[in-house]
Amino acid sequence: MKKFIGNGDPASKEGFALPPSDHVDVAVLTGTNQEFNVPAGASYVVFSSDAPFFAAYGATPAAAVPGASVTDGSGSEQNPTVKRLDGVGVISLAGTATVTLSYYG
């Protein structure tokens, strides 16, 4: 698994440009929830999408497109970009979109 930050060259400055990931999952969401197991060694995930989507994280998450306001803290996150995966084993996605999940160590 490639590192999220660090280019491995001690003579150069650290940069924030990511190398291509060596583990990319693709979700083709058609209105039903999909779950993805976080690969071994992954510490970060970078999302990219062609349309709005919702995500939830944990051991048994259930992402949902809300039909009403959620005021108890249990809502799914809309259009996440980069997430650290400390303790996250599964990522759940919902919506109607194509989403890539690029993982880094």
PDB file of N, CA and C in Angstrom:
ATOM      1  N   MET A   1       0.848  -1.178   0.000  1.00  0.00           N
ATOM      2  CA  MET A   1       0.000   0.000   0.000  1.00  0.00           C
ATOM      3  C   MET A   1       0.888   1.233   0.000  1.00  0.00           C
ATOM      4  N   LYS A   2       0.688   2.126  -0.948  1.00  0.00           N
ATOM      5  CA  LYS A   2       1.476   3.356  -1.016  1.00  0.00           C
ATOM      6  C   LYS A   2       1.104   4.276   0.141  1.00  0.00           C
ATOM      7  N   LYS A   3       2.071   5.053   0.592  1.00  0.00           N
ATOM      8  CA  LYS A   3       1.863   5.987   1.694  1.00  0.00           C
ATOM      9  C   LYS A   3       1.064   7.188   1.225  1.00  0.00           C
ATOM     10  N   PHE A   4       0.278   7.746   2.133  1.00  0.00           N
ATOM     11  CA  PHE A   4      -0.531   8.919   1.820  1.00  0.00           C
ATOM     12  C   PHE A   4       0.333  10.163   1.693  1.00  0.00           C
ATOM     13  N   ILE A   5       1.279  10.328   2.614  1.00  0.00           N
ATOM     14  CA  ILE A   5       2.182  11.471   2.578  1.00  0.00           C
ATOM     15  C   ILE A   5       3.600  10.937   2.639  1.00  0.00           C
ATOM     16  N   GLY A   6       4.457  11.506   1.841  1.00  0.00           N
ATOM     17  CA  GLY A   6       5.859  11.097   1.847  1.00  0.00           C
ATOM     18  C   GLY A   6       6.252  10.509   0.518  1.00  0.00           C
ATOM     19  N   ASN A   7       7.350  10.978   0.020  1.00  0.00           N
ATOM     20  CA  ASN A   7       7.786  10.498  -1.282  1.00  0.00           C
ATOM     21  C   ASN A   7       8.978   9.557  -1.180  1.00  0.00           C
ATOM     22  N   GLY A   8       9.430   9.275   0.041  1.00  0.00           N
ATOM     23  CA  GLY A   8      10.496   8.315   0.230  1.00  0.00           C
ATOM     24  C   GLY A   8      11.883   8.834  -0.080  1.00  0.00           C
ATOM     25  N   ASP A   9      12.022  10.089  -0.473  1.00  0.00           N
ATOM     26  CA  ASP A   9      13.315  10.666  -0.793  1.00  0.00           C
ATOM     27  C   ASP A   9      13.685  11.668   0.294  1.00  0.00           C
ATOM     28  N   PRO A  10      14.596  11.293   1.218  1.00  0.00           N
ATOM     29  CA  PRO A  10      14.915  12.185   2.331  1.00  0.00           C
ATOM     30  C   PRO A  10      15.560  13.496   1.900  1.00  0.00           C
ATOM     31  N   ALA A  11      16.063  13.587   0.676  1.00  0.00           N
ATOM     32  CA  ALA A  11      16.700  14.814   0.209  1.00  0.00           C
ATOM     33  C   ALA A  11      15.692  15.827  -0.321  1.00  0.00           C
ATOM     34  N   SER A  12      14.440  15.419  -0.505  1.00  0.00           N
ATOM     35  CA  SER A  12      13.449  16.341  -1.043  1.00  0.00           C
ATOM     36  C   SER A  12      12.421  16.699   0.015  1.00  0.00           C
ATOM     37  N   LYS A  13      11.671  17.747  -0.235  1.00  0.00           N
ATOM     38  CA  LYS A  13      10.625  18.174   0.689  1.00  0.00           C
ATOM     39  C   LYS A  13       9.411  17.270   0.545  1.00  0.00           C
ATOM     40  N   GLU A  14       8.714  17.100   1.662  1.00  0.00           N
ATOM     41  CA  GLU A  14       7.456  16.357   1.612  1.00  0.00           C
ATOM     42  C   GLU A  14       6.474  17.125   0.737  1.00  0.00           C
ATOM     43  N   GLY A  15       5.673  16.434  -0.019  1.00  0.00           N
ATOM     44  CA  GLY A  15       4.689  17.079  -0.870  1.00  0.00           C
ATOM     45  C   GLY A  15       3.303  16.555  -0.580  1.00  0.00           C
ATOM     46  N   PHE A  16       2.327  17.255  -1.056  1.00  0.00           N
ATOM     47  CA  PHE A  16       0.957  16.832  -0.852  1.00  0.00           C
ATOM     48  C   PHE A  16       0.324  16.281  -2.119  1.00  0.00           C
ATOM     49  N   ALA A  17       1.101  16.073  -3.139  1.00  0.00           N
ATOM     50  CA  ALA A  17       0.590  15.416  -4.331  1.00  0.00           C
ATOM     51  C   ALA A  17       0.679  13.915  -4.116  1.00  0.00           C
ATOM     52  N   LEU A  18      -0.424  13.239  -4.298  1.00  0.00           N
ATOM     53  CA  LEU A  18      -0.468  11.808  -4.046  1.00  0.00           C
ATOM     54  C   LEU A  18       0.010  11.023  -5.261  1.00  0.00           C
ATOM     55  N   PRO A  19       0.712   9.921  -5.031  1.00  0.00           N
ATOM     56  CA  PRO A  19       1.024   9.035  -6.148  1.00  0.00           C
ATOM     57  C   PRO A  19      -0.239   8.264  -6.519  1.00  0.00           C
ATOM     58  N   PRO A  20      -0.282   7.658  -7.689  1.00  0.00           N
ATOM     59  CA  PRO A  20      -1.428   6.813  -8.007  1.00  0.00           C
ATOM     60  C   PRO A  20      -1.555   5.700  -6.969  1.00  0.00           C
ATOM     61  N   SER A  21      -2.764   5.441  -6.544  1.00  0.00           N
ATOM     62  CA  SER A  21      -3.004   4.378  -5.563  1.00  0.00           C
ATOM     63  C   SER A  21      -2.803   3.017  -6.214  1.00  0.00           C
ATOM     64  N   ASP A  22      -2.344   2.049  -5.414  1.00  0.00           N
ATOM     65  CA  ASP A  22      -2.226   0.688  -5.935  1.00  0.00           C
ATOM     66  C   ASP A  22      -3.424  -0.176  -5.525  1.00  0.00           C
ATOM     67  N   HIS A  23      -4.449   0.463  -4.908  1.00  0.00           N
ATOM     68  CA  HIS A  23      -5.693  -0.244  -4.581  1.00  0.00           C
ATOM     69  C   HIS A  23      -6.852   0.738  -4.733  1.00  0.00           C
ATOM     70  N   VAL A  24      -7.631   0.572  -5.797  1.00  0.00           N
ATOM     71  CA  VAL A  24      -8.787   1.431  -6.059  1.00  0.00           C
ATOM     72  C   VAL A  24     -10.019   0.550  -6.222  1.00  0.00           C
ATOM     73  N   ASP A  25     -11.052   0.836  -5.422  1.00  0.00           N
ATOM     74  CA  ASP A  25     -12.347   0.187  -5.587  1.00  0.00           C
ATOM     75  C   ASP A  25     -13.263   1.160  -6.317  1.00  0.00           C
ATOM     76  N   VAL A  26     -14.224   0.616  -7.067  1.00  0.00           N
ATOM     77  CA  VAL A  26     -15.190   1.436  -7.796  1.00  0.00           C
ATOM     78  C   VAL A  26     -16.593   0.993  -7.405  1.00  0.00           C
ATOM     79  N   ALA A  27     -17.401   1.970  -6.996  1.00  0.00           N
ATOM     80  CA  ALA A  27     -18.797   1.702  -6.653  1.00  0.00           C
ATOM     81  C   ALA A  27     -19.679   2.293  -7.739  1.00  0.00           C
ATOM     82  N   VAL A  28     -20.503   1.457  -8.339  1.00  0.00           N
ATOM     83  CA  VAL A  28     -21.526   1.941  -9.250  1.00  0.00           C
ATOM     84  C   VAL A  28     -22.829   1.874  -8.462  1.00  0.00           C
ATOM     85  N   LEU A  29     -23.206   3.016  -7.896  1.00  0.00           N
ATOM     86  CA  LEU A  29     -24.366   3.087  -7.013  1.00  0.00           C
ATOM     87  C   LEU A  29     -25.623   3.323  -7.831  1.00  0.00           C
ATOM     88  N   THR A  30     -26.630   2.504  -7.602  1.00  0.00           N
ATOM     89  CA  THR A  30     -27.886   2.606  -8.351  1.00  0.00           C
ATOM     90  C   THR A  30     -29.070   2.765  -7.409  1.00  0.00           C
ATOM     91  N   GLY A  31     -28.821   3.414  -6.269  1.00  0.00           N
ATOM     92  CA  GLY A  31     -29.907   3.648  -5.321  1.00  0.00           C
ATOM     93  C   GLY A  31     -29.913   2.698  -4.147  1.00  0.00           C
ATOM     94  N   THR A  32     -29.099   1.644  -4.199  1.00  0.00           N
ATOM     95  CA  THR A  32     -29.023   0.728  -3.062  1.00  0.00           C
ATOM     96  C   THR A  32     -27.669   0.882  -2.380  1.00  0.00           C
ATOM     97  N   ASN A  33     -27.637   0.582  -1.112  1.00  0.00           N
ATOM     98  CA  ASN A  33     -26.438   0.680  -0.284  1.00  0.00           C
ATOM     99  C   ASN A  33     -25.408  -0.361  -0.723  1.00  0.00           C
ATOM    100  N   GLN A  34     -24.131   0.040  -0.782  1.00  0.00           N
ATOM    101  CA  GLN A  34     -23.036  -0.894  -1.056  1.00  0.00           C
ATOM    102  C   GLN A  34     -21.980  -0.758   0.027  1.00  0.00           C
ATOM    103  N   GLU A  35     -21.392  -1.887   0.426  1.00  0.00           N
ATOM    104  CA  GLU A  35     -20.347  -1.884   1.448  1.00  0.00           C
ATOM    105  C   GLU A  35     -19.025  -2.327   0.852  1.00  0.00           C
ATOM    106  N   PHE A  36     -17.946  -1.709   1.359  1.00  0.00           N
ATOM    107  CA  PHE A  36     -16.594  -2.030   0.921  1.00  0.00           C
ATOM    108  C   PHE A  36     -15.734  -2.295   2.140  1.00  0.00           C
ATOM    109  N   ASN A  37     -15.046  -3.430   2.161  1.00  0.00           N
ATOM    110  CA  ASN A  37     -14.105  -3.727   3.234  1.00  0.00           C
ATOM    111  C   ASN A  37     -12.834  -2.916   3.013  1.00  0.00           C
ATOM    112  N   VAL A  38     -12.358  -2.275   4.066  1.00  0.00           N
ATOM    113  CA  VAL A  38     -11.117  -1.512   3.983  1.00  0.00           C
ATOM    114  C   VAL A  38      -9.969  -2.508   3.847  1.00  0.00           C
ATOM    115  N   PRO A  39      -9.116  -2.364   2.830  1.00  0.00           N
ATOM    116  CA  PRO A  39      -8.026  -3.329   2.646  1.00  0.00           C
ATOM    117  C   PRO A  39      -6.983  -3.236   3.762  1.00  0.00           C
ATOM    118  N   ALA A  40      -6.330  -4.347   4.019  1.00  0.00           N
ATOM    119  CA  ALA A  40      -5.266  -4.387   5.025  1.00  0.00           C
ATOM    120  C   ALA A  40      -4.202  -3.360   4.688  1.00  0.00           C
ATOM    121  N   GLY A  41      -3.744  -2.633   5.682  1.00  0.00           N
ATOM    122  CA  GLY A  41      -2.688  -1.657   5.500  1.00  0.00           C
ATOM    123  C   GLY A  41      -3.173  -0.272   5.106  1.00  0.00           C
ATOM    124  N   ALA A  42      -4.465  -0.106   4.842  1.00  0.00           N
ATOM    125  CA  ALA A  42      -4.989   1.201   4.447  1.00  0.00           C
ATOM    126  C   ALA A  42      -5.209   2.081   5.666  1.00  0.00           C
ATOM    127  N   SER A  43      -4.701   3.304   5.607  1.00  0.00           N
ATOM    128  CA  SER A  43      -4.908   4.296   6.660  1.00  0.00           C
ATOM    129  C   SER A  43      -5.757   5.469   6.191  1.00  0.00           C
ATOM    130  N   TYR A  44      -5.847   5.656   4.869  1.00  0.00           N
ATOM    131  CA  TYR A  44      -6.599   6.767   4.292  1.00  0.00           C
ATOM    132  C   TYR A  44      -7.368   6.280   3.069  1.00  0.00           C
ATOM    133  N   VAL A  45      -8.470   6.960   2.781  1.00  0.00           N
ATOM    134  CA  VAL A  45      -9.203   6.738   1.534  1.00  0.00           C
ATOM    135  C   VAL A  45      -9.496   8.096   0.917  1.00  0.00           C
ATOM    136  N   VAL A  46      -9.349   8.166  -0.403  1.00  0.00           N
ATOM    137  CA  VAL A  46      -9.671   9.367  -1.167  1.00  0.00           C
ATOM    138  C   VAL A  46     -10.851   9.008  -2.064  1.00  0.00           C
ATOM    139  N   PHE A  47     -11.931   9.769  -1.927  1.00  0.00           N
ATOM    140  CA  PHE A  47     -13.138   9.542  -2.722  1.00  0.00           C
ATOM    141  C   PHE A  47     -13.167  10.488  -3.924  1.00  0.00           C
ATOM    142  N   SER A  48     -13.728  10.011  -5.022  1.00  0.00           N
ATOM    143  CA  SER A  48     -14.030  10.855  -6.170  1.00  0.00           C
ATOM    144  C   SER A  48     -15.340  10.344  -6.748  1.00  0.00           C
ATOM    145  N   SER A  49     -16.182  11.261  -7.231  1.00  0.00           N
ATOM    146  CA  SER A  49     -17.496  10.847  -7.695  1.00  0.00           C
ATOM    147  C   SER A  49     -17.988  11.728  -8.830  1.00  0.00           C
ATOM    148  N   ASP A  50     -18.882  11.174  -9.635  1.00  0.00           N
ATOM    149  CA  ASP A  50     -19.486  11.943 -10.718  1.00  0.00           C
ATOM    150  C   ASP A  50     -20.841  12.540 -10.334  1.00  0.00           C
ATOM    151  N   ALA A  51     -21.289  12.294  -9.092  1.00  0.00           N
ATOM    152  CA  ALA A  51     -22.576  12.815  -8.617  1.00  0.00           C
ATOM    153  C   ALA A  51     -22.593  12.723  -7.087  1.00  0.00           C
ATOM    154  N   PRO A  52     -23.544  13.378  -6.438  1.00  0.00           N
ATOM    155  CA  PRO A  52     -23.617  13.306  -4.975  1.00  0.00           C
ATOM    156  C   PRO A  52     -23.804  11.870  -4.474  1.00  0.00           C
ATOM    157  N   PHE A  53     -23.180  11.585  -3.323  1.00  0.00           N
ATOM    158  CA  PHE A  53     -23.329  10.288  -2.668  1.00  0.00           C
ATOM    159  C   PHE A  53     -23.185  10.490  -1.163  1.00  0.00           C
ATOM    160  N   PHE A  54     -23.528   9.478  -0.396  1.00  0.00           N
ATOM    161  CA  PHE A  54     -23.447   9.523   1.061  1.00  0.00           C
ATOM    162  C   PHE A  54     -22.602   8.354   1.552  1.00  0.00           C
ATOM    163  N   ALA A  55     -21.861   8.573   2.644  1.00  0.00           N
ATOM    164  CA  ALA A  55     -20.975   7.541   3.187  1.00  0.00           C
ATOM    165  C   ALA A  55     -21.156   7.412   4.692  1.00  0.00           C
ATOM    166  N   ALA A  56     -20.943   6.196   5.177  1.00  0.00           N
ATOM    167  CA  ALA A  56     -20.906   5.908   6.608  1.00  0.00           C
ATOM    168  C   ALA A  56     -19.744   4.953   6.840  1.00  0.00           C
ATOM    169  N   TYR A  57     -19.199   4.965   8.052  1.00  0.00           N
ATOM    170  CA  TYR A  57     -17.967   4.225   8.353  1.00  0.00           C
ATOM    171  C   TYR A  57     -18.136   3.450   9.651  1.00  0.00           C
ATOM    172  N   GLY A  58     -17.391   2.345   9.789  1.00  0.00           N
ATOM    173  CA  GLY A  58     -17.394   1.607  11.044  1.00  0.00           C
ATOM    174  C   GLY A  58     -17.260   0.123  10.820  1.00  0.00           C
ATOM    175  N   ALA A  59     -17.799  -0.648  11.765  1.00  0.00           N
ATOM    176  CA  ALA A  59     -17.769  -2.101  11.657  1.00  0.00           C
ATOM    177  C   ALA A  59     -18.960  -2.601  10.847  1.00  0.00           C
ATOM    178  N   THR A  60     -20.128  -2.006  11.066  1.00  0.00           N
ATOM    179  CA  THR A  60     -21.337  -2.375  10.331  1.00  0.00           C
ATOM    180  C   THR A  60     -22.125  -1.115   9.969  1.00  0.00           C
ATOM    181  N   PRO A  61     -21.545  -0.248   9.139  1.00  0.00           N
ATOM    182  CA  PRO A  61     -22.216   1.009   8.804  1.00  0.00           C
ATOM    183  C   PRO A  61     -23.344   0.787   7.798  1.00  0.00           C
ATOM    184  N   ALA A  62     -24.269   1.720   7.754  1.00  0.00           N
ATOM    185  CA  ALA A  62     -25.352   1.671   6.775  1.00  0.00           C
ATOM    186  C   ALA A  62     -25.593   3.084   6.261  1.00  0.00           C
ATOM    187  N   ALA A  63     -24.928   3.439   5.173  1.00  0.00           N
ATOM    188  CA  ALA A  63     -25.133   4.761   4.578  1.00  0.00           C
ATOM    189  C   ALA A  63     -26.551   4.854   4.034  1.00  0.00           C
ATOM    190  N   ALA A  64     -27.089   6.064   4.087  1.00  0.00           N
ATOM    191  CA  ALA A  64     -28.440   6.269   3.579  1.00  0.00           C
ATOM    192  C   ALA A  64     -28.563   7.671   3.013  1.00  0.00           C
ATOM    193  N   VAL A  65     -29.327   7.787   1.936  1.00  0.00           N
ATOM    194  CA  VAL A  65     -29.689   9.092   1.405  1.00  0.00           C
ATOM    195  C   VAL A  65     -30.855   9.572   2.261  1.00  0.00           C
ATOM    196  N   PRO A  66     -30.693  10.700   2.955  1.00  0.00           N
ATOM    197  CA  PRO A  66     -31.759  11.114   3.867  1.00  0.00           C
ATOM    198  C   PRO A  66     -33.012  11.573   3.130  1.00  0.00           C
ATOM    199  N   GLY A  67     -34.148  11.210   3.696  1.00  0.00           N
ATOM    200  CA  GLY A  67     -35.423  11.663   3.167  1.00  0.00           C
ATOM    201  C   GLY A  67     -36.009  12.771   4.013  1.00  0.00           C
ATOM    202  N   ALA A  68     -35.342  13.035   5.152  1.00  0.00           N
ATOM    203  CA  ALA A  68     -35.765  14.080   6.084  1.00  0.00           C
ATOM    204  C   ALA A  68     -34.552  14.483   6.898  1.00  0.00           C
ATOM    205  N   SER A  69     -34.687  15.514   7.699  1.00  0.00           N
ATOM    206  CA  SER A  69     -33.588  15.962   8.552  1.00  0.00           C
ATOM    207  C   SER A  69     -33.199  14.875   9.541  1.00  0.00           C
ATOM    208  N   VAL A  70     -31.907  14.783   9.831  1.00  0.00           N
ATOM    209  CA  VAL A  70     -31.385  13.844  10.826  1.00  0.00           C
ATOM    210  C   VAL A  70     -30.757  14.695  11.924  1.00  0.00           C
ATOM    211  N   THR A  71     -31.290  14.633  13.135  1.00  0.00           N
ATOM    212  CA  THR A  71     -30.838  15.521  14.209  1.00  0.00           C
ATOM    213  C   THR A  71     -30.252  14.777  15.404  1.00  0.00           C
ATOM    214  N   ASP A  72     -30.013  13.464  15.249  1.00  0.00           N
ATOM    215  CA  ASP A  72     -29.472  12.687  16.368  1.00  0.00           C
ATOM    216  C   ASP A  72     -28.024  12.266  16.160  1.00  0.00           C
ATOM    217  N   GLY A  73     -27.358  12.806  15.125  1.00  0.00           N
ATOM    218  CA  GLY A  73     -25.955  12.481  14.879  1.00  0.00           C
ATOM    219  C   GLY A  73     -25.722  11.216  14.085  1.00  0.00           C
ATOM    220  N   SER A  74     -26.773  10.546  13.645  1.00  0.00           N
ATOM    221  CA  SER A  74     -26.609   9.265  12.952  1.00  0.00           C
ATOM    222  C   SER A  74     -26.654   9.395  11.431  1.00  0.00           C
ATOM    223  N   GLY A  75     -26.616  10.608  10.909  1.00  0.00           N
ATOM    224  CA  GLY A  75     -26.692  10.810   9.469  1.00  0.00           C
ATOM    225  C   GLY A  75     -25.442  10.351   8.742  1.00  0.00           C
ATOM    226  N   SER A  76     -25.592  10.094   7.464  1.00  0.00           N
ATOM    227  CA  SER A  76     -24.463   9.751   6.604  1.00  0.00           C
ATOM    228  C   SER A  76     -23.842  11.039   6.070  1.00  0.00           C
ATOM    229  N   GLU A  77     -22.554  10.973   5.776  1.00  0.00           N
ATOM    230  CA  GLU A  77     -21.824  12.140   5.301  1.00  0.00           C
ATOM    231  C   GLU A  77     -21.953  12.262   3.790  1.00  0.00           C
ATOM    232  N   GLN A  78     -22.282  13.481   3.316  1.00  0.00           N
ATOM    233  CA  GLN A  78     -22.421  13.699   1.880  1.00  0.00           C
ATOM    234  C   GLN A  78     -21.087  14.117   1.270  1.00  0.00           C
ATOM    235  N   ASN A  79     -20.728  13.463   0.173  1.00  0.00           N
ATOM    236  CA  ASN A  79     -19.559  13.805  -0.641  1.00  0.00           C
ATOM    237  C   ASN A  79     -18.259  13.970   0.146  1.00  0.00           C
ATOM    238  N   PRO A  80     -17.856  12.974   0.940  1.00  0.00           N
ATOM    239  CA  PRO A  80     -16.560  13.092   1.610  1.00  0.00           C
ATOM    240  C   PRO A  80     -15.444  13.147   0.578  1.00  0.00           C
ATOM    241  N   THR A  81     -14.303  13.679   0.975  1.00  0.00           N
ATOM    242  CA  THR A  81     -13.170  13.781   0.053  1.00  0.00           C
ATOM    243  C   THR A  81     -12.053  12.839   0.485  1.00  0.00           C
ATOM    244  N   VAL A  82     -11.396  13.137   1.611  1.00  0.00           N
ATOM    245  CA  VAL A  82     -10.309  12.313   2.142  1.00  0.00           C
ATOM    246  C   VAL A  82     -10.645  11.985   3.587  1.00  0.00           C
ATOM    247  N   LYS A  83     -10.507  10.715   3.962  1.00  0.00           N
ATOM    248  CA  LYS A  83     -10.782  10.308   5.341  1.00  0.00           C
ATOM    249  C   LYS A  83      -9.657   9.441   5.870  1.00  0.00           C
ATOM    250  N   ARG A  84      -9.288   9.677   7.121  1.00  0.00           N
ATOM    251  CA  ARG A  84      -8.375   8.788   7.834  1.00  0.00           C
ATOM    252  C   ARG A  84      -9.208   7.626   8.343  1.00  0.00           C
ATOM    253  N   LEU A  85      -8.678   6.420   8.295  1.00  0.00           N
ATOM    254  CA  LEU A  85      -9.463   5.217   8.549  1.00  0.00           C
ATOM    255  C   LEU A  85      -9.161   4.537   9.879  1.00  0.00           C
ATOM    256  N   ASP A  86      -8.732   5.285  10.875  1.00  0.00           N
ATOM    257  CA  ASP A  86      -8.440   4.684  12.175  1.00  0.00           C
ATOM    258  C   ASP A  86      -9.637   3.889  12.687  1.00  0.00           C
ATOM    259  N   GLY A  87      -9.485   2.591  12.829  1.00  0.00           N
ATOM    260  CA  GLY A  87     -10.534   1.743  13.381  1.00  0.00           C
ATOM    261  C   GLY A  87     -11.700   1.468  12.454  1.00  0.00           C
ATOM    262  N   VAL A  88     -11.640   1.902  11.214  1.00  0.00           N
ATOM    263  CA  VAL A  88     -12.737   1.684  10.267  1.00  0.00           C
ATOM    264  C   VAL A  88     -12.465   0.403   9.490  1.00  0.00           C
ATOM    265  N   GLY A  89     -13.403  -0.519   9.537  1.00  0.00           N
ATOM    266  CA  GLY A  89     -13.260  -1.771   8.801  1.00  0.00           C
ATOM    267  C   GLY A  89     -14.086  -1.834   7.540  1.00  0.00           C
ATOM    268  N   VAL A  90     -15.177  -1.047   7.524  1.00  0.00           N
ATOM    269  CA  VAL A  90     -16.105  -1.098   6.393  1.00  0.00           C
ATOM    270  C   VAL A  90     -16.552   0.318   6.060  1.00  0.00           C
ATOM    271  N   ILE A  91     -16.661   0.604   4.766  1.00  0.00           N
ATOM    272  CA  ILE A  91     -17.215   1.860   4.276  1.00  0.00           C
ATOM    273  C   ILE A  91     -18.498   1.520   3.525  1.00  0.00           C
ATOM    274  N   SER A  92     -19.575   2.206   3.892  1.00  0.00           N
ATOM    275  CA  SER A  92     -20.863   2.004   3.247  1.00  0.00           C
ATOM    276  C   SER A  92     -21.190   3.239   2.418  1.00  0.00           C
ATOM    277  N   LEU A  93     -21.675   3.032   1.192  1.00  0.00           N
ATOM    278  CA  LEU A  93     -22.014   4.128   0.295  1.00  0.00           C
ATOM    279  C   LEU A  93     -23.452   3.993  -0.179  1.00  0.00           C
ATOM    280  N   ALA A  94     -24.105   5.154  -0.403  1.00  0.00           N
ATOM    281  CA  ALA A  94     -25.475   5.165  -0.912  1.00  0.00           C
ATOM    282  C   ALA A  94     -25.635   6.342  -1.854  1.00  0.00           C
ATOM    283  N   GLY A  95     -26.550   6.202  -2.802  1.00  0.00           N
ATOM    284  CA  GLY A  95     -26.844   7.268  -3.745  1.00  0.00           C
ATOM    285  C   GLY A  95     -26.982   6.704  -5.141  1.00  0.00           C
ATOM    286  N   THR A  96     -26.902   7.589  -6.123  1.00  0.00           N
ATOM    287  CA  THR A  96     -26.912   7.202  -7.532  1.00  0.00           C
ATOM    288  C   THR A  96     -25.716   7.898  -8.168  1.00  0.00           C
ATOM    289  N   ALA A  97     -24.593   7.193  -8.211  1.00  0.00           N
ATOM    290  CA  ALA A  97     -23.332   7.795  -8.659  1.00  0.00           C
ATOM    291  C   ALA A  97     -22.330   6.686  -8.932  1.00  0.00           C
ATOM    292  N   THR A  98     -21.250   7.062  -9.598  1.00  0.00           N
ATOM    293  CA  THR A  98     -20.075   6.205  -9.687  1.00  0.00           C
ATOM    294  C   THR A  98     -19.004   6.845  -8.812  1.00  0.00           C
ATOM    295  N   VAL A  99     -18.497   6.078  -7.850  1.00  0.00           N
ATOM    296  CA  VAL A  99     -17.560   6.588  -6.841  1.00  0.00           C
ATOM    297  C   VAL A  99     -16.311   5.731  -6.863  1.00  0.00           C
ATOM    298  N   THR A 100     -15.132   6.370  -6.857  1.00  0.00           N
ATOM    299  CA  THR A 100     -13.899   5.625  -6.669  1.00  0.00           C
ATOM    300  C   THR A 100     -13.418   5.820  -5.235  1.00  0.00           C
ATOM    301  N   LEU A 101     -12.831   4.775  -4.694  1.00  0.00           N
ATOM    302  CA  LEU A 101     -12.238   4.785  -3.368  1.00  0.00           C
ATOM    303  C   LEU A 101     -10.773   4.393  -3.546  1.00  0.00           C
ATOM    304  N   SER A 102      -9.878   5.362  -3.432  1.00  0.00           N
ATOM    305  CA  SER A 102      -8.442   5.138  -3.596  1.00  0.00           C
ATOM    306  C   SER A 102      -7.812   5.063  -2.223  1.00  0.00           C
ATOM    307  N   TYR A 103      -7.177   3.942  -1.911  1.00  0.00           N
ATOM    308  CA  TYR A 103      -6.647   3.701  -0.575  1.00  0.00           C
ATOM    309  C   TYR A 103      -5.143   3.956  -0.503  1.00  0.00           C
ATOM    310  N   TYR A 104      -4.709   4.440   0.667  1.00  0.00           N
ATOM    311  CA  TYR A 104      -3.296   4.706   0.950  1.00  0.00           C
ATOM    312  C   TYR A 104      -2.954   4.257   2.354  1.00  0.00           C
ATOM    313  N   GLY A 105      -1.682   3.886   2.566  1.00  0.00           N
ATOM    314  CA  GLY A 105      -1.211   3.431   3.865  1.00  0.00           C
ATOM    315  C   GLY A 105      -0.822   4.576   4.769  1.00  0.00           C
TER     316      GLY A 105
END
